[in-house]
């Protein structure tokens, strides 16, 4: 059974990589690419919020730091592509580490508002700083060639994105099911009990804030080369909220759910694009409706129906 | 007989009121010591002070000759002091097994960097931690309940799970805050047995309780607190013979009620 | 010296508006524990409606104020009954409610932009633009309107909270919602009242502040962060905290505007917030649990 599940999973992953890449349909490739990026973000925020219990509205800020860093280093300074991506992740992590120490002492609603202010503050830096190209952003980004393979075509670049998403997914699984991952679950459930077991609460909170910010930074760097330009609107509070909605739709503690949430939200936002000025109105309604009807995520539907099936069977 | 833990002149004020007032005692290594006293006598505060959840207003706590006063709780845990809670503080959403596995935190080493390598880097240690957790769970007799979410356990099972979670990291000193509260007499018997076998394994225990029967049957010495102060320290026999102890409980109505209940039973 | 007095007046004006917004956040938060992120949009909408009624349609100021009170009360009520109430009834997680209020914020923002135009509007101050000179310092009359009306609203709110049955019920529900329900207080109805009240307070804040800058459909999120920052700096749920937080943030904003640059306001807000919360993680007046609502 377990063997069959593994085979099925591998087959599904392979299909998710190969089918859009070979579809030859530019729109499909673009949506799939954005979904892969969204999945990385949602999986990362899923660990931070769902697993470790630390709500953050600042994920888009770290995503932006990763994006600008990668673009400045690779496109403008000619540093190796992968090194630039890693530098972006590292800088996002560094920023998270620095602000995390004072911010993560806060809990609950206080943490939510503080991270929201952090997000808006960093957005402000993106808009006002010189190196980011201000509110205009940076244009003229060209997708690189790595190991002699050109990633210029969206399909080729999608394969890179999908592989990165798989890597992030695997990392998330490893982290959650490890000793530090369990310590985080303990922090989420009961900080006092966790501390007397020997868990250094602040250290673990700051660590996971930093690690998930690094993943966001990586996703941001990859995103910059998907879109081929960067501007502050891509990294604002709206994106943080969208990622949170992916996590909630997926059922907050399920990494697979986060991926499904990312796919759904990406498709919906892409569909809304064609609505012009109305898109944010409909988007707002969509968010309200999804919270009204699925406050515990898709996983809850699956679990209830699974239970019903089991009860009917017994 | 060497003292594993010693407390000197420990004082804790809450808004000017002394919950614990100049308390001094020493816990001999490898023994089970009782800490009793009527409600509000400062027992739980003592446990919180030793485990670092509160920091004392004055006084010191020494563990194995090292000053641990006001260290943060996780540092104190690292040095080998574990505790249970009077009001259960289990990780409700996690299974009994996972609760104990988390308790084994200090027995593992791998951090986030190794975790990112997956089972390749952490597999061996994970297997060892799982074995430890299973062992501890079996020890308290919860082996068959391993997969049940902690919040679905009975309160008796919850108490035992707290103990398993506290001892799985092999601490030298275990502070037990009213582990018998809410247990029936059969369960209390099982608990007493487990505590004695922990002492046999060389652990030092501090047992807080006002279930006099449990304390008097298992401990080698008793510290009696009243109004935040040490009333007396002695063997169970000495303490039971001490008029002041009975008086302090009488003041709180504790023994009086029990006494009357007995008399009513015998009169009928 | 002159510039210092100017800074203080600007600080007091912005501070007064932020205090009103923080108060409206606390009014809603106290009974329902909902963080309503649409509240910045309420304030924005108050400003836009003020522009529409007073500057564009030329209605008398008192009528514009009345209309705004009515409209914003209705908006608050609508948000409660359509978005928040159904979620509260389902006992949805806090985060789901928060995200839903962001959804409401999107709807209000976009609807305003579509309905009243996407541009910044110059809102006309009711007492004109001619500065009043007091001891060499030119002061905009609107500053007096902001500070004066805010004080009036605060006194009114204080009276409502401490001297009326409604206020008593609100305090009881804030202190212990389940207990309040047991003694026959209809918490659902109270929540509706607080959302309407929160809408009015935020709307008035927007009406007052817009002549000092502009009215624009895009200001909501900036307002929101200032209001929420003021609320948590003061301590969530605390009334005096809202006023203190508002004044602190107003001062910080005024100093940034005068001596540094208007571009880094939010970052300064964030830094200030962390500074205060580093010393007191629940704000200046926060979480002295039972005493929270005892005094105003």
PDB file of C-alpha atoms in Angstrom, chain C residues 99-267:
ATOM      1  CA  UNK C  99      -8.473  37.306   6.117  1.00  0.00           C
ATOM      2  CA  UNK C 100     -12.195  37.760   5.467  1.00  0.00           C
ATOM      3  CA  UNK C 101     -11.969  41.343   6.772  1.00  0.00           C
ATOM      4  CA  UNK C 102      -9.143  41.893   4.290  1.00  0.00           C
ATOM      5  CA  UNK C 103     -11.581  40.651   1.659  1.00  0.00           C
ATOM      6  CA  UNK C 104     -14.082  43.251   2.857  1.00  0.00           C
ATOM      7  CA  UNK C 105     -11.309  45.860   2.661  1.00  0.00           C
ATOM      8  CA  UNK C 106     -10.672  44.983  -0.996  1.00  0.00           C
ATOM      9  CA  UNK C 107     -14.369  45.263  -1.756  1.00  0.00           C
ATOM     10  CA  UNK C 108     -14.740  48.661  -0.045  1.00  0.00           C
ATOM     11  CA  UNK C 109     -11.556  50.032  -1.612  1.00  0.00           C
ATOM     12  CA  UNK C 110     -12.379  48.917  -5.145  1.00  0.00           C
ATOM     13  CA  UNK C 111     -16.016  49.940  -4.916  1.00  0.00           C
ATOM     14  CA  UNK C 112     -14.970  53.400  -3.714  1.00  0.00           C
ATOM     15  CA  UNK C 113     -12.414  53.770  -6.490  1.00  0.00           C
ATOM     16  CA  UNK C 114     -14.937  52.651  -9.104  1.00  0.00           C
ATOM     17  CA  UNK C 115     -17.737  54.781  -7.704  1.00  0.00           C
ATOM     18  CA  UNK C 116     -15.925  57.998  -6.811  1.00  0.00           C
ATOM     19  CA  UNK C 117     -12.891  57.966  -9.042  1.00  0.00           C
ATOM     20  CA  UNK C 118      -9.384  56.660  -8.692  1.00  0.00           C
ATOM     21  CA  UNK C 119      -7.723  60.007  -8.022  1.00  0.00           C
ATOM     22  CA  UNK C 120      -6.796  62.013  -4.963  1.00  0.00           C
ATOM     23  CA  UNK C 121      -9.458  64.556  -4.068  1.00  0.00           C
ATOM     24  CA  UNK C 122      -8.792  67.879  -2.339  1.00  0.00           C
ATOM     25  CA  UNK C 123     -11.203  67.919   0.586  1.00  0.00           C
ATOM     26  CA  UNK C 124     -12.406  71.384   1.545  1.00  0.00           C
ATOM     27  CA  UNK C 125     -11.853  72.293   5.204  1.00  0.00           C
ATOM     28  CA  UNK C 126     -15.049  73.656   6.802  1.00  0.00           C
ATOM     29  CA  UNK C 127     -13.342  76.668   8.426  1.00  0.00           C
ATOM     30  CA  UNK C 128     -11.338  77.668   5.351  1.00  0.00           C
ATOM     31  CA  UNK C 129      -7.641  77.580   4.521  1.00  0.00           C
ATOM     32  CA  UNK C 130      -6.509  80.864   6.096  1.00  0.00           C
ATOM     33  CA  UNK C 131      -4.103  80.092   8.908  1.00  0.00           C
ATOM     34  CA  UNK C 132      -4.859  81.553  12.290  1.00  0.00           C
ATOM     35  CA  UNK C 133      -1.715  83.165  13.681  1.00  0.00           C
ATOM     36  CA  UNK C 134      -1.217  82.595  17.375  1.00  0.00           C
ATOM     37  CA  UNK C 135       2.020  84.085  18.699  1.00  0.00           C
ATOM     38  CA  UNK C 136       3.773  84.082  15.286  1.00  0.00           C
ATOM     39  CA  UNK C 137       2.732  80.487  14.571  1.00  0.00           C
ATOM     40  CA  UNK C 138       0.377  80.050  11.642  1.00  0.00           C
ATOM     41  CA  UNK C 139      -2.104  77.261  12.406  1.00  0.00           C
ATOM     42  CA  UNK C 140      -4.601  75.780   9.977  1.00  0.00           C
ATOM     43  CA  UNK C 141      -8.139  76.113  11.337  1.00  0.00           C
ATOM     44  CA  UNK C 142      -8.740  72.470  10.399  1.00  0.00           C
ATOM     45  CA  UNK C 143      -6.299  71.508  13.166  1.00  0.00           C
ATOM     46  CA  UNK C 144      -8.714  73.011  15.669  1.00  0.00           C
ATOM     47  CA  UNK C 145     -11.621  71.190  14.051  1.00  0.00           C
ATOM     48  CA  UNK C 146      -9.773  67.840  14.252  1.00  0.00           C
ATOM     49  CA  UNK C 147      -8.649  68.269  17.826  1.00  0.00           C
ATOM     50  CA  UNK C 148     -11.905  69.803  19.023  1.00  0.00           C
ATOM     51  CA  UNK C 149     -14.234  67.298  17.398  1.00  0.00           C
ATOM     52  CA  UNK C 150     -12.048  64.391  18.492  1.00  0.00           C
ATOM     53  CA  UNK C 151     -12.206  65.557  22.083  1.00  0.00           C
ATOM     54  CA  UNK C 152     -15.971  65.905  21.782  1.00  0.00           C
ATOM     55  CA  UNK C 153     -16.307  62.399  20.361  1.00  0.00           C
ATOM     56  CA  UNK C 154     -14.053  60.976  23.061  1.00  0.00           C
ATOM     57  CA  UNK C 155     -16.132  62.583  25.790  1.00  0.00           C
ATOM     58  CA  UNK C 156     -19.318  61.306  24.179  1.00  0.00           C
ATOM     59  CA  UNK C 157     -17.879  57.790  23.857  1.00  0.00           C
ATOM     60  CA  UNK C 158     -16.695  57.892  27.444  1.00  0.00           C
ATOM     61  CA  UNK C 159     -20.136  58.956  28.617  1.00  0.00           C
ATOM     62  CA  UNK C 160     -21.755  56.188  26.592  1.00  0.00           C
ATOM     63  CA  UNK C 161     -19.399  53.596  27.961  1.00  0.00           C
ATOM     64  CA  UNK C 162     -19.510  54.524  31.605  1.00  0.00           C
ATOM     65  CA  UNK C 163     -22.917  56.086  32.181  1.00  0.00           C
ATOM     66  CA  UNK C 164     -25.425  54.166  30.069  1.00  0.00           C
ATOM     67  CA  UNK C 165     -26.905  50.682  30.141  1.00  0.00           C
ATOM     68  CA  UNK C 166     -25.520  50.041  26.685  1.00  0.00           C
ATOM     69  CA  UNK C 167     -22.059  50.937  27.958  1.00  0.00           C
ATOM     70  CA  UNK C 168     -22.464  48.613  30.910  1.00  0.00           C
ATOM     71  CA  UNK C 169     -23.483  45.769  28.609  1.00  0.00           C
ATOM     72  CA  UNK C 170     -20.486  46.500  26.353  1.00  0.00           C
ATOM     73  CA  UNK C 171     -18.126  46.420  29.298  1.00  0.00           C
ATOM     74  CA  UNK C 172     -19.661  43.210  30.607  1.00  0.00           C
ATOM     75  CA  UNK C 173     -19.387  41.524  27.219  1.00  0.00           C
ATOM     76  CA  UNK C 174     -15.789  42.664  26.858  1.00  0.00           C
ATOM     77  CA  UNK C 175     -14.931  41.346  30.284  1.00  0.00           C
ATOM     78  CA  UNK C 176     -16.557  37.940  29.890  1.00  0.00           C
ATOM     79  CA  UNK C 177     -18.629  37.237  26.745  1.00  0.00           C
ATOM     80  CA  UNK C 178     -19.972  33.897  27.974  1.00  0.00           C
ATOM     81  CA  UNK C 179     -20.930  35.299  31.341  1.00  0.00           C
ATOM     82  CA  UNK C 180     -22.628  38.254  29.675  1.00  0.00           C
ATOM     83  CA  UNK C 181     -24.623  35.858  27.516  1.00  0.00           C
ATOM     84  CA  UNK C 182     -25.708  33.995  30.651  1.00  0.00           C
ATOM     85  CA  UNK C 183     -27.125  37.092  32.301  1.00  0.00           C
ATOM     86  CA  UNK C 184     -29.181  37.822  29.211  1.00  0.00           C
ATOM     87  CA  UNK C 185     -26.976  40.213  27.247  1.00  0.00           C
ATOM     88  CA  UNK C 186     -27.336  39.648  23.536  1.00  0.00           C
ATOM     89  CA  UNK C 187     -23.694  39.609  22.483  1.00  0.00           C
ATOM     90  CA  UNK C 188     -24.594  39.236  18.821  1.00  0.00           C
ATOM     91  CA  UNK C 189     -26.584  42.471  18.927  1.00  0.00           C
ATOM     92  CA  UNK C 190     -23.780  44.185  20.826  1.00  0.00           C
ATOM     93  CA  UNK C 191     -21.296  43.123  18.166  1.00  0.00           C
ATOM     94  CA  UNK C 192     -23.558  44.661  15.541  1.00  0.00           C
ATOM     95  CA  UNK C 193     -23.644  47.882  17.573  1.00  0.00           C
ATOM     96  CA  UNK C 194     -19.859  47.955  17.941  1.00  0.00           C
ATOM     97  CA  UNK C 195     -19.317  47.418  14.204  1.00  0.00           C
ATOM     98  CA  UNK C 196     -21.714  50.247  13.435  1.00  0.00           C
ATOM     99  CA  UNK C 197     -20.000  52.396  16.060  1.00  0.00           C
ATOM    100  CA  UNK C 198     -16.576  51.387  14.771  1.00  0.00           C
ATOM    101  CA  UNK C 199     -17.660  52.404  11.279  1.00  0.00           C
ATOM    102  CA  UNK C 200     -18.847  55.799  12.514  1.00  0.00           C
ATOM    103  CA  UNK C 201     -15.721  56.525  14.568  1.00  0.00           C
ATOM    104  CA  UNK C 202     -13.382  55.547  11.731  1.00  0.00           C
ATOM    105  CA  UNK C 203     -15.489  57.459   9.208  1.00  0.00           C
ATOM    106  CA  UNK C 204     -15.395  60.614  11.322  1.00  0.00           C
ATOM    107  CA  UNK C 205     -11.625  60.206  11.676  1.00  0.00           C
ATOM    108  CA  UNK C 206     -11.379  60.099   7.887  1.00  0.00           C
ATOM    109  CA  UNK C 207     -13.640  63.104   7.459  1.00  0.00           C
ATOM    110  CA  UNK C 208     -11.500  65.111   9.884  1.00  0.00           C
ATOM    111  CA  UNK C 209      -8.093  64.161   8.539  1.00  0.00           C
ATOM    112  CA  UNK C 210      -8.748  64.442   4.792  1.00  0.00           C
ATOM    113  CA  UNK C 211      -8.625  68.302   4.555  1.00  0.00           C
ATOM    114  CA  UNK C 212      -5.098  68.140   6.038  1.00  0.00           C
ATOM    115  CA  UNK C 213      -3.892  66.033   3.098  1.00  0.00           C
ATOM    116  CA  UNK C 214      -6.259  64.567   0.503  1.00  0.00           C
ATOM    117  CA  UNK C 215      -9.076  62.107   0.253  1.00  0.00           C
ATOM    118  CA  UNK C 216      -8.015  59.113  -1.808  1.00  0.00           C
ATOM    119  CA  UNK C 217      -9.336  55.589  -2.264  1.00  0.00           C
ATOM    120  CA  UNK C 218      -5.783  54.262  -1.778  1.00  0.00           C
ATOM    121  CA  UNK C 219      -5.157  55.658   1.701  1.00  0.00           C
ATOM    122  CA  UNK C 220      -7.003  52.897   3.552  1.00  0.00           C
ATOM    123  CA  UNK C 221      -4.081  50.581   4.115  1.00  0.00           C
ATOM    124  CA  UNK C 222      -1.843  53.373   5.422  1.00  0.00           C
ATOM    125  CA  UNK C 223      -4.606  54.439   7.778  1.00  0.00           C
ATOM    126  CA  UNK C 224      -5.083  50.839   8.850  1.00  0.00           C
ATOM    127  CA  UNK C 225      -1.490  50.354   9.834  1.00  0.00           C
ATOM    128  CA  UNK C 226      -1.379  53.656  11.723  1.00  0.00           C
ATOM    129  CA  UNK C 227      -4.600  52.812  13.550  1.00  0.00           C
ATOM    130  CA  UNK C 228      -3.575  49.263  14.401  1.00  0.00           C
ATOM    131  CA  UNK C 229      -0.120  50.421  15.412  1.00  0.00           C
ATOM    132  CA  UNK C 230      -1.706  53.018  17.711  1.00  0.00           C
ATOM    133  CA  UNK C 231      -4.047  50.366  19.117  1.00  0.00           C
ATOM    134  CA  UNK C 232      -1.313  47.865  19.964  1.00  0.00           C
ATOM    135  CA  UNK C 233       1.161  50.461  21.173  1.00  0.00           C
ATOM    136  CA  UNK C 234      -1.522  51.595  23.602  1.00  0.00           C
ATOM    137  CA  UNK C 235      -2.602  48.022  24.337  1.00  0.00           C
ATOM    138  CA  UNK C 236      -5.341  46.180  22.410  1.00  0.00           C
ATOM    139  CA  UNK C 237      -8.749  46.747  23.926  1.00  0.00           C
ATOM    140  CA  UNK C 238      -7.717  49.667  26.119  1.00  0.00           C
ATOM    141  CA  UNK C 239      -9.435  53.014  25.635  1.00  0.00           C
ATOM    142  CA  UNK C 240      -6.835  55.239  27.252  1.00  0.00           C
ATOM    143  CA  UNK C 241      -4.333  53.122  25.352  1.00  0.00           C
ATOM    144  CA  UNK C 242      -5.964  54.121  22.056  1.00  0.00           C
ATOM    145  CA  UNK C 243      -5.595  57.806  22.883  1.00  0.00           C
ATOM    146  CA  UNK C 244      -2.023  57.419  24.112  1.00  0.00           C
ATOM    147  CA  UNK C 245      -1.091  55.280  21.105  1.00  0.00           C
ATOM    148  CA  UNK C 246      -2.690  57.754  18.714  1.00  0.00           C
ATOM    149  CA  UNK C 247      -0.779  60.679  20.187  1.00  0.00           C
ATOM    150  CA  UNK C 248       2.539  58.780  20.174  1.00  0.00           C
ATOM    151  CA  UNK C 249       2.083  57.828  16.514  1.00  0.00           C
ATOM    152  CA  UNK C 250       0.911  61.301  15.580  1.00  0.00           C
ATOM    153  CA  UNK C 251       4.031  62.739  17.163  1.00  0.00           C
ATOM    154  CA  UNK C 252       6.279  60.245  15.392  1.00  0.00           C
ATOM    155  CA  UNK C 253       4.601  60.973  12.047  1.00  0.00           C
ATOM    156  CA  UNK C 254       4.838  64.721  12.517  1.00  0.00           C
ATOM    157  CA  UNK C 255       8.514  64.518  13.430  1.00  0.00           C
ATOM    158  CA  UNK C 256       9.242  62.270  10.431  1.00  0.00           C
ATOM    159  CA  UNK C 257       7.347  64.651   8.128  1.00  0.00           C
ATOM    160  CA  UNK C 258       9.074  67.761   9.420  1.00  0.00           C
ATOM    161  CA  UNK C 259      12.622  66.589   9.992  1.00  0.00           C
ATOM    162  CA  UNK C 260      13.214  63.483   7.866  1.00  0.00           C
ATOM    163  CA  UNK C 261      10.907  62.698   4.991  1.00  0.00           C
ATOM    164  CA  UNK C 262       7.360  61.668   4.336  1.00  0.00           C
ATOM    165  CA  UNK C 263       8.606  58.622   2.460  1.00  0.00           C
ATOM    166  CA  UNK C 264       9.603  56.546   5.444  1.00  0.00           C
ATOM    167  CA  UNK C 265       6.526  56.984   7.622  1.00  0.00           C
ATOM    168  CA  UNK C 266       5.506  53.339   7.742  1.00  0.00           C
ATOM    169  CA  UNK C 267       8.984  52.142   8.490  1.00  0.00           C
TER     170      UNK C 267
END
